[in-house]
PDB file of C-alpha atoms in Angstrom:
ATOM      1  CA  UNK A   1       1.996  -1.707  61.645  1.00 59.00           C
ATOM      2  CA  UNK A   2       1.018  -5.406  62.260  1.00 67.00           C
ATOM      3  CA  UNK A   3       3.212  -7.758  60.344  1.00 89.00           C
ATOM      4  CA  UNK A   4       0.408  -9.585  58.682  1.00 94.00           C
ATOM      5  CA  UNK A   5      -3.055  -7.922  58.429  1.00 95.00           C
ATOM      6  CA  UNK A   6      -6.406  -9.251  57.505  1.00 95.00           C
ATOM      7  CA  UNK A   7     -10.012  -7.777  57.672  1.00 92.00           C
ATOM      8  CA  UNK A   8     -11.641  -9.378  60.612  1.00 89.00           C
ATOM      9  CA  UNK A   9     -15.151  -9.424  58.878  1.00 90.00           C
ATOM     10  CA  UNK A  10     -17.383 -11.143  59.044  1.00 95.00           C
ATOM     11  CA  UNK A  11     -17.463 -11.622  55.211  1.00 97.00           C
ATOM     12  CA  UNK A  12     -21.001 -12.608  54.390  1.00 97.00           C
ATOM     13  CA  UNK A  13     -21.471 -14.207  50.971  1.00 97.00           C
ATOM     14  CA  UNK A  14     -24.574 -16.072  49.527  1.00 97.00           C
ATOM     15  CA  UNK A  15     -24.318 -19.765  48.651  1.00 97.00           C
ATOM     16  CA  UNK A  16     -22.785 -20.360  45.482  1.00 97.00           C
ATOM     17  CA  UNK A  17     -21.031 -16.903  45.170  1.00 98.00           C
ATOM     18  CA  UNK A  18     -17.261 -16.129  45.304  1.00 98.00           C
ATOM     19  CA  UNK A  19     -15.650 -15.187  48.614  1.00 97.00           C
ATOM     20  CA  UNK A  20     -12.690 -12.983  48.242  1.00 97.00           C
ATOM     21  CA  UNK A  21     -10.263 -12.644  51.211  1.00 98.00           C
ATOM     22  CA  UNK A  22      -7.283 -10.373  51.270  1.00 97.00           C
ATOM     23  CA  UNK A  23      -4.054 -10.295  53.435  1.00 97.00           C
ATOM     24  CA  UNK A  24      -1.122  -7.964  53.532  1.00 96.00           C
ATOM     25  CA  UNK A  25       2.356  -8.492  55.006  1.00 95.00           C
ATOM     26  CA  UNK A  26       5.120  -5.961  55.924  1.00 92.00           C
ATOM     27  CA  UNK A  27       8.247  -8.110  55.648  1.00 88.00           C
ATOM     28  CA  UNK A  28       9.422  -7.697  52.044  1.00 88.00           C
ATOM     29  CA  UNK A  29      11.597 -10.644  51.954  1.00 87.00           C
ATOM     30  CA  UNK A  30       8.883 -13.182  53.034  1.00 87.00           C
ATOM     31  CA  UNK A  31       9.410 -16.527  51.289  1.00 85.00           C
ATOM     32  CA  UNK A  32       6.163 -18.410  51.736  1.00 92.00           C
ATOM     33  CA  UNK A  33       2.547 -17.828  52.213  1.00 95.00           C
ATOM     34  CA  UNK A  34      -0.272 -19.896  53.617  1.00 96.00           C
ATOM     35  CA  UNK A  35      -4.049 -20.040  54.064  1.00 97.00           C
ATOM     36  CA  UNK A  36      -5.505 -21.979  56.914  1.00 97.00           C
ATOM     37  CA  UNK A  37      -9.053 -22.570  57.627  1.00 97.00           C
ATOM     38  CA  UNK A  38     -10.292 -22.798  61.295  1.00 97.00           C
ATOM     39  CA  UNK A  39     -13.691 -23.983  62.347  1.00 97.00           C
ATOM     40  CA  UNK A  40     -15.067 -22.663  65.580  1.00 94.00           C
ATOM     41  CA  UNK A  41     -13.298 -24.394  68.720  1.00 93.00           C
ATOM     42  CA  UNK A  42     -10.946 -26.316  66.191  1.00 96.00           C
ATOM     43  CA  UNK A  43      -7.435 -26.322  65.328  1.00 96.00           C
ATOM     44  CA  UNK A  44      -6.281 -24.534  62.039  1.00 96.00           C
ATOM     45  CA  UNK A  45      -6.134 -26.661  59.031  1.00 95.00           C
ATOM     46  CA  UNK A  46      -3.800 -25.877  55.997  1.00 95.00           C
ATOM     47  CA  UNK A  47      -5.746 -25.429  52.786  1.00 96.00           C
ATOM     48  CA  UNK A  48      -3.387 -23.542  50.470  1.00 95.00           C
ATOM     49  CA  UNK A  49       0.233 -22.693  50.006  1.00 95.00           C
ATOM     50  CA  UNK A  50       1.840 -20.278  47.560  1.00 96.00           C
ATOM     51  CA  UNK A  51       5.415 -19.508  46.901  1.00 93.00           C
ATOM     52  CA  UNK A  52       5.798 -17.559  43.663  1.00 93.00           C
ATOM     53  CA  UNK A  53       3.844 -14.537  42.259  1.00 95.00           C
ATOM     54  CA  UNK A  54       0.654 -15.433  40.368  1.00 95.00           C
ATOM     55  CA  UNK A  55      -2.293 -17.719  40.981  1.00 96.00           C
ATOM     56  CA  UNK A  56      -2.458 -21.370  42.346  1.00 97.00           C
ATOM     57  CA  UNK A  57      -5.759 -23.175  42.093  1.00 97.00           C
ATOM     58  CA  UNK A  58      -6.702 -26.277  44.152  1.00 96.00           C
ATOM     59  CA  UNK A  59     -10.401 -27.220  43.799  1.00 97.00           C
ATOM     60  CA  UNK A  60     -12.756 -24.490  44.585  1.00 97.00           C
ATOM     61  CA  UNK A  61      -9.789 -22.453  46.146  1.00 98.00           C
ATOM     62  CA  UNK A  62      -7.417 -20.079  44.340  1.00 98.00           C
ATOM     63  CA  UNK A  63      -4.453 -18.274  45.926  1.00 97.00           C
ATOM     64  CA  UNK A  64      -2.986 -15.077  44.584  1.00 97.00           C
ATOM     65  CA  UNK A  65       0.361 -13.592  45.441  1.00 97.00           C
ATOM     66  CA  UNK A  66       1.842 -10.241  44.540  1.00 96.00           C
ATOM     67  CA  UNK A  67       5.188  -9.769  46.247  1.00 94.00           C
ATOM     68  CA  UNK A  68       5.721  -6.275  44.747  1.00 94.00           C
ATOM     69  CA  UNK A  69       2.492  -5.095  46.343  1.00 94.00           C
ATOM     70  CA  UNK A  70       3.020  -7.551  49.406  1.00 95.00           C
ATOM     71  CA  UNK A  71      -0.413  -8.886  49.482  1.00 95.00           C
ATOM     72  CA  UNK A  72      -1.710 -12.413  49.137  1.00 97.00           C
ATOM     73  CA  UNK A  73      -5.368 -13.211  48.570  1.00 98.00           C
ATOM     74  CA  UNK A  74      -7.777 -16.308  48.644  1.00 98.00           C
ATOM     75  CA  UNK A  75     -10.724 -16.877  46.409  1.00 98.00           C
ATOM     76  CA  UNK A  76     -13.342 -19.444  47.263  1.00 98.00           C
ATOM     77  CA  UNK A  77     -15.509 -20.266  44.419  1.00 98.00           C
ATOM     78  CA  UNK A  78     -19.099 -21.763  44.657  1.00 98.00           C
ATOM     79  CA  UNK A  79     -19.177 -20.946  48.264  1.00 98.00           C
ATOM     80  CA  UNK A  80     -20.927 -23.546  50.575  1.00 97.00           C
ATOM     81  CA  UNK A  81     -22.339 -23.312  53.999  1.00 96.00           C
ATOM     82  CA  UNK A  82     -19.465 -25.727  55.034  1.00 97.00           C
ATOM     83  CA  UNK A  83     -17.113 -22.973  54.058  1.00 98.00           C
ATOM     84  CA  UNK A  84     -18.245 -20.731  56.968  1.00 98.00           C
ATOM     85  CA  UNK A  85     -15.138 -20.649  59.185  1.00 97.00           C
ATOM     86  CA  UNK A  86     -12.229 -18.190  60.137  1.00 97.00           C
ATOM     87  CA  UNK A  87      -9.569 -18.025  57.497  1.00 98.00           C
ATOM     88  CA  UNK A  88      -6.057 -17.263  58.794  1.00 97.00           C
ATOM     89  CA  UNK A  89      -3.247 -15.890  56.496  1.00 97.00           C
ATOM     90  CA  UNK A  90       0.363 -16.901  57.516  1.00 96.00           C
ATOM     91  CA  UNK A  91       3.651 -15.702  56.358  1.00 95.00           C
ATOM     92  CA  UNK A  92       7.165 -17.022  56.593  1.00 91.00           C
ATOM     93  CA  UNK A  93       9.805 -14.459  56.978  1.00 79.00           C
ATOM     94  CA  UNK A  94      13.292 -14.165  55.830  1.00 71.00           C
ATOM     95  CA  UNK A  95      14.702 -16.407  58.412  1.00 73.00           C
ATOM     96  CA  UNK A  96      12.377 -19.320  57.223  1.00 75.00           C
ATOM     97  CA  UNK A  97      11.971 -20.986  60.595  1.00 86.00           C
ATOM     98  CA  UNK A  98       8.492 -19.650  61.799  1.00 91.00           C
ATOM     99  CA  UNK A  99       5.176 -18.375  60.612  1.00 93.00           C
ATOM    100  CA  UNK A 100       3.461 -15.147  61.468  1.00 93.00           C
ATOM    101  CA  UNK A 101      -0.270 -15.210  61.451  1.00 95.00           C
ATOM    102  CA  UNK A 102      -2.826 -12.524  60.776  1.00 95.00           C
ATOM    103  CA  UNK A 103      -5.835 -11.998  62.922  1.00 94.00           C
ATOM    104  CA  UNK A 104      -8.164 -13.960  60.556  1.00 96.00           C
ATOM    105  CA  UNK A 105     -11.284 -13.289  58.546  1.00 97.00           C
ATOM    106  CA  UNK A 106     -14.514 -14.688  59.557  1.00 97.00           C
ATOM    107  CA  UNK A 107     -16.493 -15.875  56.579  1.00 98.00           C
ATOM    108  CA  UNK A 108     -20.357 -16.638  56.789  1.00 98.00           C
ATOM    109  CA  UNK A 109     -21.867 -18.373  53.719  1.00 97.00           C
ATOM    110  CA  UNK A 110     -25.727 -17.989  53.851  1.00 96.00           C
ATOM    111  CA  UNK A 111     -27.926 -20.600  52.160  1.00 92.00           C
TER     112      UNK A 111
ATOM    113  CA  UNK B   1      -0.772 -41.956  62.416  1.00 65.00           C
ATOM    114  CA  UNK B   2      -1.592 -39.813  65.365  1.00 78.00           C
ATOM    115  CA  UNK B   3       0.132 -36.493  64.085  1.00 94.00           C
ATOM    116  CA  UNK B   4       0.402 -34.036  66.743  1.00 97.00           C
ATOM    117  CA  UNK B   5      -1.086 -34.869  70.009  1.00 97.00           C
ATOM    118  CA  UNK B   6      -1.762 -32.436  72.780  1.00 98.00           C
ATOM    119  CA  UNK B   7      -2.839 -33.008  76.261  1.00 97.00           C
ATOM    120  CA  UNK B   8      -4.930 -32.074  78.307  1.00 97.00           C
ATOM    121  CA  UNK B   9      -7.635 -30.828  76.142  1.00 97.00           C
ATOM    122  CA  UNK B  10      -9.089 -28.639  78.928  1.00 97.00           C
ATOM    123  CA  UNK B  11      -7.714 -27.298  82.261  1.00 97.00           C
ATOM    124  CA  UNK B  12      -8.671 -24.782  84.910  1.00 97.00           C
ATOM    125  CA  UNK B  13      -5.846 -23.472  86.976  1.00 97.00           C
ATOM    126  CA  UNK B  14      -5.847 -21.097  90.084  1.00 97.00           C
ATOM    127  CA  UNK B  15      -3.694 -18.091  90.060  1.00 97.00           C
ATOM    128  CA  UNK B  16      -0.147 -18.918  91.131  1.00 97.00           C
ATOM    129  CA  UNK B  17      -0.496 -22.645  90.184  1.00 97.00           C
ATOM    130  CA  UNK B  18       1.880 -24.262  87.490  1.00 96.00           C
ATOM    131  CA  UNK B  19       1.295 -26.861  84.877  1.00 96.00           C
ATOM    132  CA  UNK B  20       2.915 -28.509  81.850  1.00 98.00           C
ATOM    133  CA  UNK B  21       1.115 -28.620  78.599  1.00 98.00           C
ATOM    134  CA  UNK B  22       2.263 -31.686  76.755  1.00 98.00           C
ATOM    135  CA  UNK B  23       2.860 -31.971  72.929  1.00 98.00           C
ATOM    136  CA  UNK B  24       4.080 -34.989  71.019  1.00 97.00           C
ATOM    137  CA  UNK B  25       4.353 -35.762  67.200  1.00 97.00           C
ATOM    138  CA  UNK B  26       5.031 -39.069  65.753  1.00 96.00           C
ATOM    139  CA  UNK B  27       6.086 -37.631  62.119  1.00 94.00           C
ATOM    140  CA  UNK B  28       9.697 -37.274  62.851  1.00 93.00           C
ATOM    141  CA  UNK B  29       9.308 -33.536  62.310  1.00 94.00           C
ATOM    142  CA  UNK B  30      12.387 -31.343  63.367  1.00 94.00           C
ATOM    143  CA  UNK B  31      10.534 -28.101  63.783  1.00 95.00           C
ATOM    144  CA  UNK B  32       7.910 -27.697  66.526  1.00 97.00           C
ATOM    145  CA  UNK B  33       6.050 -24.645  67.933  1.00 97.00           C
ATOM    146  CA  UNK B  34       3.826 -23.337  70.549  1.00 98.00           C
ATOM    147  CA  UNK B  35       1.192 -20.678  69.686  1.00 98.00           C
ATOM    148  CA  UNK B  36      -1.550 -19.108  71.802  1.00 98.00           C
ATOM    149  CA  UNK B  37      -4.940 -17.879  70.464  1.00 97.00           C
ATOM    150  CA  UNK B  38      -6.945 -15.345  72.475  1.00 93.00           C
ATOM    151  CA  UNK B  39     -10.748 -15.182  71.595  1.00 85.00           C
ATOM    152  CA  UNK B  40     -11.196 -13.658  68.085  1.00 80.00           C
ATOM    153  CA  UNK B  41      -7.640 -13.222  67.408  1.00 84.00           C
ATOM    154  CA  UNK B  42      -4.828 -14.789  65.596  1.00 88.00           C
ATOM    155  CA  UNK B  43      -1.951 -17.017  66.643  1.00 95.00           C
ATOM    156  CA  UNK B  44       0.920 -15.470  68.606  1.00 96.00           C
ATOM    157  CA  UNK B  45       3.930 -17.610  68.864  1.00 96.00           C
ATOM    158  CA  UNK B  46       5.379 -18.358  72.313  1.00 97.00           C
ATOM    159  CA  UNK B  47       8.395 -20.587  71.746  1.00 97.00           C
ATOM    160  CA  UNK B  48       9.585 -22.693  69.076  1.00 96.00           C
ATOM    161  CA  UNK B  49      12.324 -25.459  68.461  1.00 96.00           C
ATOM    162  CA  UNK B  50      14.317 -26.339  65.213  1.00 94.00           C
ATOM    163  CA  UNK B  51      15.630 -29.693  66.860  1.00 94.00           C
ATOM    164  CA  UNK B  52      16.205 -31.464  70.062  1.00 94.00           C
ATOM    165  CA  UNK B  53      18.086 -29.452  72.508  1.00 95.00           C
ATOM    166  CA  UNK B  54      17.407 -26.175  70.596  1.00 96.00           C
ATOM    167  CA  UNK B  55      14.636 -23.739  71.681  1.00 97.00           C
ATOM    168  CA  UNK B  56      14.014 -20.039  70.864  1.00 96.00           C
ATOM    169  CA  UNK B  57      11.637 -17.442  72.007  1.00 96.00           C
ATOM    170  CA  UNK B  58       8.783 -16.072  70.039  1.00 94.00           C
ATOM    171  CA  UNK B  59       6.624 -13.095  70.380  1.00 92.00           C
ATOM    172  CA  UNK B  60       5.141 -13.709  73.777  1.00 96.00           C
ATOM    173  CA  UNK B  61       7.472 -15.837  75.854  1.00 97.00           C
ATOM    174  CA  UNK B  62       7.076 -14.300  79.319  1.00 96.00           C
ATOM    175  CA  UNK B  63       5.467 -16.567  81.927  1.00 96.00           C
ATOM    176  CA  UNK B  64       6.447 -19.741  79.746  1.00 97.00           C
ATOM    177  CA  UNK B  65       9.273 -22.160  79.720  1.00 97.00           C
ATOM    178  CA  UNK B  66       9.982 -25.024  77.078  1.00 97.00           C
ATOM    179  CA  UNK B  67      12.376 -27.921  76.778  1.00 95.00           C
ATOM    180  CA  UNK B  68      13.039 -30.224  73.622  1.00 97.00           C
ATOM    181  CA  UNK B  69      14.995 -33.269  74.857  1.00 96.00           C
ATOM    182  CA  UNK B  70      13.677 -35.570  72.177  1.00 96.00           C
ATOM    183  CA  UNK B  71      12.455 -35.026  68.586  1.00 96.00           C
ATOM    184  CA  UNK B  72       9.015 -36.320  69.502  1.00 97.00           C
ATOM    185  CA  UNK B  73       8.140 -34.119  72.485  1.00 97.00           C
ATOM    186  CA  UNK B  74       7.883 -30.402  73.096  1.00 98.00           C
ATOM    187  CA  UNK B  75       6.264 -29.563  76.571  1.00 98.00           C
ATOM    188  CA  UNK B  76       5.172 -26.066  77.558  1.00 98.00           C
ATOM    189  CA  UNK B  77       5.629 -25.097  81.248  1.00 98.00           C
ATOM    190  CA  UNK B  78       3.404 -22.426  82.825  1.00 96.00           C
ATOM    191  CA  UNK B  79       4.979 -21.080  86.141  1.00 90.00           C
ATOM    192  CA  UNK B  80       2.798 -18.895  88.408  1.00 93.00           C
ATOM    193  CA  UNK B  81      -0.352 -18.989  86.282  1.00 96.00           C
ATOM    194  CA  UNK B  82      -1.920 -15.486  85.785  1.00 97.00           C
ATOM    195  CA  UNK B  83      -5.404 -14.695  84.352  1.00 96.00           C
ATOM    196  CA  UNK B  84      -3.796 -13.163  81.233  1.00 96.00           C
ATOM    197  CA  UNK B  85      -2.511 -16.723  80.418  1.00 97.00           C
ATOM    198  CA  UNK B  86      -6.214 -17.781  79.847  1.00 97.00           C
ATOM    199  CA  UNK B  87      -6.236 -18.870  76.205  1.00 97.00           C
ATOM    200  CA  UNK B  88      -6.361 -21.654  73.674  1.00 98.00           C
ATOM    201  CA  UNK B  89      -2.837 -23.222  73.277  1.00 98.00           C
ATOM    202  CA  UNK B  90      -1.794 -24.844  69.933  1.00 98.00           C
ATOM    203  CA  UNK B  91       1.324 -27.022  69.273  1.00 98.00           C
ATOM    204  CA  UNK B  92       2.381 -27.441  65.927  1.00 97.00           C
ATOM    205  CA  UNK B  93       5.222 -29.216  63.686  1.00 96.00           C
ATOM    206  CA  UNK B  94       6.818 -28.956  60.575  1.00 94.00           C
ATOM    207  CA  UNK B  95       9.195 -31.317  58.808  1.00 90.00           C
ATOM    208  CA  UNK B  96      11.837 -28.879  57.987  1.00 83.00           C
ATOM    209  CA  UNK B  97      11.610 -25.065  57.760  1.00 79.00           C
ATOM    210  CA  UNK B  98       8.407 -23.440  58.052  1.00 75.00           C
ATOM    211  CA  UNK B  99       8.264 -23.371  54.296  1.00 80.00           C
ATOM    212  CA  UNK B 100       6.295 -26.513  54.513  1.00 83.00           C
ATOM    213  CA  UNK B 101       3.429 -25.135  56.638  1.00 87.00           C
ATOM    214  CA  UNK B 102       2.573 -26.634  59.867  1.00 92.00           C
ATOM    215  CA  UNK B 103       0.532 -29.604  61.234  1.00 94.00           C
ATOM    216  CA  UNK B 104      -1.447 -28.527  64.392  1.00 97.00           C
ATOM    217  CA  UNK B 105      -2.464 -30.373  67.420  1.00 97.00           C
ATOM    218  CA  UNK B 106      -6.137 -30.187  68.645  1.00 97.00           C
ATOM    219  CA  UNK B 107      -5.403 -27.568  71.070  1.00 97.00           C
ATOM    220  CA  UNK B 108      -5.477 -27.144  74.937  1.00 97.00           C
ATOM    221  CA  UNK B 109      -8.284 -24.649  76.429  1.00 97.00           C
ATOM    222  CA  UNK B 110      -6.635 -23.160  79.553  1.00 97.00           C
ATOM    223  CA  UNK B 111      -8.708 -21.137  82.035  1.00 97.00           C
ATOM    224  CA  UNK B 112      -6.850 -19.320  85.041  1.00 97.00           C
ATOM    225  CA  UNK B 113      -9.222 -18.220  87.732  1.00 96.00           C
TER     226      UNK B 113
END
């Protein structure tokens, strides 16, 4: 079992719709959780971090964490063509000194 | 403020050659990391450092070496390059533990032929 798993996609959503991305992790004592956006040929860019159960909203992005079920999700509201990218889920384990990344979900927003 | 600077951006190596990928950060971050990303895949940790003079192996360290003599610099050395090392290499840094998330450099695209 991979430590951090994501559906590779592509997730195709119409412009203006909500994109929903999911990520599961295996280390039950993981401390912190991150979503990175990566455009093709570019480096990952941090867009959301979440540390406790529940929802965290930042603009059009909402991160959701459920530690009991070991999953973290990202919602992108009012999706725009500029949101087309690969979204990487990253998890910080018990040691707290390094992130483990999922394989990424490719999102395509169609006008 | 340059952030995390990686050089070179692109490089083609022949099998058996060696090279050093440079990484420097100007944010006074203690933690630094090297990841590789193969096409269509996520990031795999090669080596990391929690401070000057301290380094540790990640998930895929074979074929690589690192050193951390200063807070600012964290070079990655490839010895005897192999086609399996063809990848995009990202350096990243964090101010403390990884709980802060990372700042990434722009990457080095390496091809071994």
